[in-house]
XYZ file of C-alpha atoms in Angstrom:
403
model
C 49.314 38.654 -67.540
C 47.462 40.333 -64.616
C 45.569 37.147 -63.699
C 48.816 35.182 -64.004
C 50.512 37.525 -61.565
C 47.566 37.231 -59.123
C 47.614 33.409 -59.458
C 51.290 33.460 -58.539
C 50.800 36.000 -55.837
C 48.027 33.740 -54.412
C 50.125 30.737 -54.391
C 53.144 32.851 -52.648
C 50.725 34.220 -50.031
C 49.349 30.749 -49.194
C 52.925 29.431 -48.765
C 53.904 32.454 -46.773
C 50.872 32.029 -44.380
C 51.651 28.405 -43.851
C 55.344 29.254 -43.080
C 54.143 32.048 -40.633
C 51.777 29.680 -38.926
C 54.742 27.064 -38.550
C 56.897 29.730 -37.184
C 54.276 30.885 -34.918
C 53.691 27.400 -33.539
C 57.383 27.016 -32.925
C 57.809 30.161 -30.972
C 54.680 29.366 -29.064
C 56.218 26.072 -27.987
C 59.433 27.970 -26.833
C 57.180 30.369 -24.907
C 55.197 27.556 -23.253
C 58.452 25.990 -22.331
C 59.250 28.898 -20.225
C 55.892 29.033 -18.448
C 56.291 28.040 -14.831
C 54.288 25.087 -13.251
C 53.302 25.899 -9.730
C 54.244 22.726 -8.016
C 55.778 21.903 -4.623
C 58.463 19.775 -6.294
C 59.296 22.093 -9.084
C 56.914 20.527 -11.679
C 56.467 17.497 -13.949
C 58.666 14.417 -13.319
C 61.493 14.899 -15.801
C 64.657 15.117 -13.656
C 65.659 14.251 -10.015
C 68.313 16.166 -8.229
C 70.180 14.334 -5.353
C 71.758 17.094 -3.068
C 74.888 15.699 -1.687
C 74.842 12.815 -4.292
C 77.698 12.283 -6.831
C 80.301 15.188 -6.688
C 77.848 17.572 -5.351
C 74.545 17.199 -6.806
C 73.468 13.946 -8.479
C 71.107 14.040 -11.485
C 68.721 11.360 -12.621
C 66.838 11.570 -15.990
C 63.508 10.132 -15.092
C 62.301 9.967 -18.687
C 65.523 8.100 -19.853
C 65.826 6.223 -16.612
C 69.526 6.962 -16.386
C 72.004 8.700 -13.957
C 73.449 11.831 -15.763
C 76.718 13.318 -15.010
C 76.547 15.061 -11.556
C 76.823 18.926 -10.869
C 80.166 19.637 -9.257
C 79.731 21.520 -6.148
C 81.849 22.056 -3.044
C 80.581 23.069 0.534
C 78.682 19.667 1.423
C 75.524 20.745 -0.137
C 72.507 20.049 1.928
C 69.291 21.314 0.636
C 68.007 22.808 -2.719
C 64.967 24.648 -4.110
C 64.403 24.175 -8.055
C 62.834 27.280 -9.785
C 59.455 26.492 -11.022
C 60.563 26.421 -14.703
C 63.397 24.011 -13.878
C 65.992 26.653 -14.846
C 67.806 27.433 -11.561
C 68.853 25.468 -8.479
C 69.362 27.377 -5.237
C 71.614 25.106 -3.010
C 72.908 25.500 0.559
C 76.603 25.021 1.215
C 76.973 24.889 4.939
C 80.802 24.253 5.193
C 81.319 27.540 2.892
C 78.498 29.503 4.630
C 76.948 30.284 1.211
C 73.710 29.691 -0.762
C 74.630 29.374 -4.521
C 72.351 29.923 -7.599
C 73.192 27.452 -10.222
C 72.053 26.983 -13.760
C 70.510 23.648 -13.989
C 71.434 22.903 -17.668
C 75.041 23.741 -17.328
C 75.916 23.591 -13.758
C 77.436 27.040 -13.707
C 77.342 28.990 -10.510
C 75.561 32.254 -11.246
C 75.939 33.992 -8.056
C 76.286 33.289 -4.370
C 75.108 34.663 -0.978
C 76.921 34.509 2.340
C 74.407 33.131 4.906
C 75.311 32.911 8.615
C 74.963 29.776 10.628
C 76.062 26.987 8.284
C 73.190 27.404 5.804
C 71.221 24.190 5.455
C 67.751 25.230 4.859
C 66.002 26.943 2.026
C 62.319 27.873 1.319
C 60.817 29.937 -1.424
C 57.783 32.279 -1.426
C 56.309 32.316 -5.068
C 53.837 35.091 -4.112
C 56.440 37.740 -2.873
C 59.127 36.117 -5.036
C 61.672 35.796 -1.940
C 64.133 33.117 -1.133
C 64.708 32.365 2.630
C 67.870 30.826 3.886
C 69.105 29.781 7.290
C 71.258 27.367 9.297
C 71.180 25.502 12.598
C 74.186 27.631 14.070
C 72.527 30.914 13.946
C 69.208 32.707 14.780
C 69.153 34.841 11.529
C 67.063 34.050 8.518
C 68.514 35.669 5.345
C 65.849 36.944 2.810
C 67.435 36.858 -0.702
C 66.591 38.154 -4.006
C 66.231 35.041 -6.208
C 67.392 37.049 -9.329
C 70.830 37.970 -8.096
C 71.449 36.483 -4.524
C 71.234 40.025 -3.118
C 70.504 40.363 0.751
C 67.099 42.096 0.944
C 66.964 41.895 4.812
C 67.451 39.632 7.849
C 64.824 38.141 10.214
C 66.083 37.298 13.744
C 64.437 34.247 15.325
C 64.109 33.582 19.003
C 66.693 30.889 18.845
C 68.884 28.932 16.288
C 66.941 27.796 13.189
C 65.979 24.141 12.911
C 63.863 24.245 9.805
C 62.031 26.476 7.256
C 58.809 26.145 5.064
C 56.514 28.664 3.282
C 52.701 28.305 3.724
C 50.997 29.488 0.606
C 47.870 30.916 2.310
C 47.515 34.114 0.363
C 45.142 34.956 -2.519
C 45.617 33.546 -5.882
C 47.593 30.557 -7.120
C 50.911 31.879 -5.679
C 49.489 33.529 -2.582
C 50.608 37.105 -3.395
C 51.977 38.864 -0.357
C 49.695 36.988 1.908
C 51.981 33.791 2.379
C 53.626 32.866 5.740
C 57.188 31.789 6.668
C 56.995 29.074 9.367
C 60.352 28.696 11.308
C 61.450 25.860 13.806
C 62.966 27.238 16.692
C 64.243 25.493 19.914
C 60.780 24.865 21.392
C 58.296 26.743 19.182
C 57.184 27.350 15.604
C 57.513 31.072 14.679
C 55.164 32.498 11.895
C 56.258 35.476 9.838
C 54.597 37.327 7.006
C 56.500 38.256 3.727
C 57.499 41.686 5.348
C 59.384 39.865 8.100
C 56.839 40.744 10.782
C 56.304 38.010 13.500
C 52.706 37.078 13.412
C 52.505 34.220 15.833
C 54.257 31.690 18.080
C 53.119 28.147 18.264
C 54.736 26.359 21.535
C 56.039 22.939 20.628
C 57.912 21.644 23.680
C 59.037 18.532 21.787
C 61.528 20.765 19.681
C 60.323 21.329 15.960
C 62.614 20.309 13.105
C 61.632 19.617 9.584
C 58.486 21.183 8.334
C 56.413 20.309 5.222
C 53.212 22.121 4.212
C 51.110 20.664 1.624
C 48.412 22.702 -0.223
C 45.526 23.180 2.276
C 45.565 24.055 6.005
C 47.795 21.655 7.848
C 51.569 21.720 8.504
C 53.486 18.559 9.212
C 56.551 18.776 11.667
C 59.105 16.363 12.866
C 60.507 16.855 16.316
C 63.569 16.137 18.422
C 61.604 13.610 20.349
C 61.286 11.560 17.267
C 57.579 12.240 16.634
C 55.484 13.694 13.884
C 52.908 16.416 14.797
C 50.396 18.376 12.817
C 49.438 22.091 13.265
C 46.490 23.809 11.769
C 47.698 26.847 9.841
C 44.621 28.892 10.510
C 43.838 28.160 14.201
C 47.452 27.221 15.298
C 45.948 24.185 16.962
C 48.337 21.257 17.433
C 46.856 17.748 16.817
C 47.783 14.846 18.892
C 50.992 12.995 18.029
C 50.475 11.354 14.671
C 53.603 9.024 14.556
C 56.574 8.001 16.649
C 59.604 6.692 15.121
C 63.365 7.242 14.951
C 65.500 9.939 13.346
C 63.512 11.488 10.514
C 64.763 12.855 7.274
C 63.426 15.501 4.892
C 59.579 14.862 4.239
C 57.490 15.330 1.118
C 53.780 15.012 0.253
C 51.724 13.516 -2.566
C 49.937 16.705 -4.179
C 47.171 14.314 -5.399
C 46.199 12.350 -2.361
C 47.611 14.615 0.477
C 49.729 11.708 1.887
C 52.781 12.702 3.959
C 55.952 10.696 3.333
C 58.293 10.629 6.205
C 61.748 8.956 5.942
C 62.681 6.998 9.166
C 66.376 6.390 9.133
C 66.505 4.388 12.328
C 64.169 1.693 10.904
C 65.152 2.146 7.311
C 61.616 2.753 6.385
C 59.515 5.328 4.450
C 56.416 5.781 6.651
C 53.305 7.158 4.695
C 50.960 9.065 6.710
C 47.302 9.860 5.590
C 46.376 13.341 5.585
C 44.450 15.000 8.324
C 41.030 16.331 7.601
C 40.014 19.277 9.619
C 36.919 18.558 11.803
C 37.558 14.804 11.741
C 39.413 12.769 14.025
C 43.206 12.065 12.947
C 43.472 8.603 11.243
C 45.592 5.782 12.462
C 49.166 6.357 11.293
C 51.163 5.212 9.506
C 48.829 4.204 6.695
C 51.620 2.012 5.194
C 55.416 1.816 5.100
C 58.149 0.733 2.726
C 61.510 -0.860 3.637
C 64.838 -0.111 2.165
C 68.217 -1.590 2.331
C 69.747 1.581 3.723
C 68.689 4.416 5.860
C 66.442 6.878 3.814
C 67.614 10.549 4.231
C 65.066 12.377 2.007
C 62.012 11.849 -0.285
C 60.432 13.570 -3.225
C 57.035 12.669 -4.564
C 56.439 13.861 -8.166
C 53.687 16.406 -8.805
C 51.493 13.909 -10.681
C 51.498 11.576 -7.734
C 52.776 8.692 -9.879
C 56.394 8.252 -8.636
C 58.498 8.793 -5.488
C 62.222 9.012 -5.300
C 64.036 8.115 -1.874
C 67.577 9.065 -1.361
C 69.402 6.547 0.676
C 72.541 6.900 2.827
C 74.581 4.519 0.779
C 74.218 6.829 -2.381
C 71.401 4.910 -4.000
C 68.107 6.498 -5.000
C 65.002 4.155 -4.951
C 62.309 4.897 -7.324
C 58.704 4.206 -6.096
C 55.582 3.317 -7.953
C 53.444 5.361 -5.594
C 50.020 3.850 -6.505
C 51.462 0.320 -6.521
C 53.419 0.949 -3.187
C 56.600 -0.563 -4.395
C 59.979 -0.033 -5.448
C 60.581 -0.282 -9.342
C 64.179 0.717 -9.722
C 67.240 1.659 -7.978
C 69.793 4.113 -9.181
C 73.276 4.796 -7.738
C 74.496 8.290 -7.833
C 77.089 7.970 -5.012
C 78.120 10.611 -2.468
C 76.184 11.348 0.781
C 72.716 12.385 -0.220
C 70.850 14.805 2.064
C 68.011 15.877 0.048
C 66.267 15.169 -3.338
C 63.857 17.298 -5.481
C 62.271 16.632 -8.917
C 61.223 18.948 -11.688
C 61.265 20.016 -15.241
C 63.870 19.768 -17.967
C 65.606 23.342 -17.963
C 64.450 25.327 -20.792
C 66.570 25.427 -24.049
C 66.943 29.276 -23.827
C 68.546 31.323 -20.986
C 71.101 29.974 -18.428
C 71.413 33.213 -16.579
C 68.990 35.818 -15.348
C 70.154 38.246 -18.126
C 69.847 35.789 -21.027
C 66.642 34.460 -19.648
C 65.136 38.007 -19.708
C 66.581 38.666 -23.197
C 65.103 35.318 -24.596
C 61.761 36.034 -22.902
C 61.759 39.486 -24.562
C 62.734 38.065 -27.957
C 59.905 35.308 -27.709
C 57.403 38.076 -26.687
C 58.323 40.292 -29.673
C 58.517 37.325 -32.107
C 54.962 36.159 -30.953
C 53.388 39.609 -31.481
C 55.123 39.983 -34.953
C 54.170 36.589 -36.368
C 50.652 37.086 -35.135
C 50.454 40.340 -36.894
C 51.756 38.891 -39.993
C 49.471 35.816 -39.883
C 46.532 38.223 -39.634
C 47.723 40.667 -42.417
C 48.600 37.887 -44.895
C 45.110 36.498 -45.513
C 43.714 40.061 -45.709
C 46.390 40.876 -48.485
C 45.482 37.618 -50.242
C 41.879 38.433 -50.378
C 42.595 42.050 -51.502
C 44.669 40.890 -54.462
C 42.043 38.285 -55.474
C 39.319 41.081 -55.476
C 41.305 43.573 -57.676
C 40.963 41.604 -61.012
C 37.283 41.026 -60.472
C 36.632 44.731 -59.880
C 38.764 45.491 -63.033
C 36.841 43.084 -65.020
C 33.477 44.812 -63.807
C 34.815 48.117 -64.682
C 35.868 46.899 -68.183
C 32.541 45.613 -68.718
C 30.853 48.861 -67.933
C 33.227 50.796 -70.186
C 32.652 48.568 -73.057
C 29.842 49.815 -75.653
C 26.819 47.493 -75.952
C 27.139 45.407 -79.121
C 24.700 45.849 -81.866
């Protein structure tokens, strides 16, 4: 009877161990889904959000190659930041004077912050966990808490703000507290630290506008004189004019090659600039260009460097095969696109900061519990198997010798 019980117990513990391992794998997958990917465009190419498209924000499923129902949002949305896990969008609404935090999965507005100056620009500091917002009709930059849209402080620029970008120049992957905020003023670029202290002023008589800062040491800036210039982040040196064109839209860069993608509305072209290598002469620009049927307003290059998405003035979005340098598909989202960003599918759990924190806590506890059970089950199994052997040995000792 004892051996029969142990045999059944062994089978039960084996099945239990397998079930625990399966459960542990499932919880680990959920945890991995919530881990952020530190990329400029929000992560891997799953979705594209077209700000100003559709009924507020157009949505394209890149994997399914389909236009999804748009996120309804008023206020003439102009620009957005997508959280690194793909969970939240932070969108400027200049006609309402607000910046809103939106659950990407449901389209629900979680919170909003009043920002002066018809807010049209946002930038996120991943090291200090700060969201910056500003508009072209005021000199104030609002520093927001991305968890609840709370105003932490304001920074006063020397003139009305024409563009924002964060340079990740601090230590570590996210830069810690050493990152810098670069601000386009009327005739200069202002540089601030994460505490709001002004570190430097870089004179730009051409009038700086949009700023894009790839990983590295160079910032690329469009100007009111229809030029693209480059600035060394460390030395503040301005390189000779890289490119002359028309009215430029929101730029982006290829994180793999370092190429800079510049929408030129006047020529209906996307100019692709080769990256500057400090210490070497600037290359002849543009490296190449792509022509569209309508004026390009903004561009987003996926973090793997394989695809590009160009928002056009007629409500279309052209999908590019970046290595092949050609258009492979055109989606129609409608509306009046101003900006585009790509990123991850929203996680299955947590559509508000509160539920996100709860789901993360649950996953952590479940991981520790299941890990403990997976460790204990084999020990218990081994102990049960050893008990009958020890009993048999003891029984053999207790029996008198035969004969």
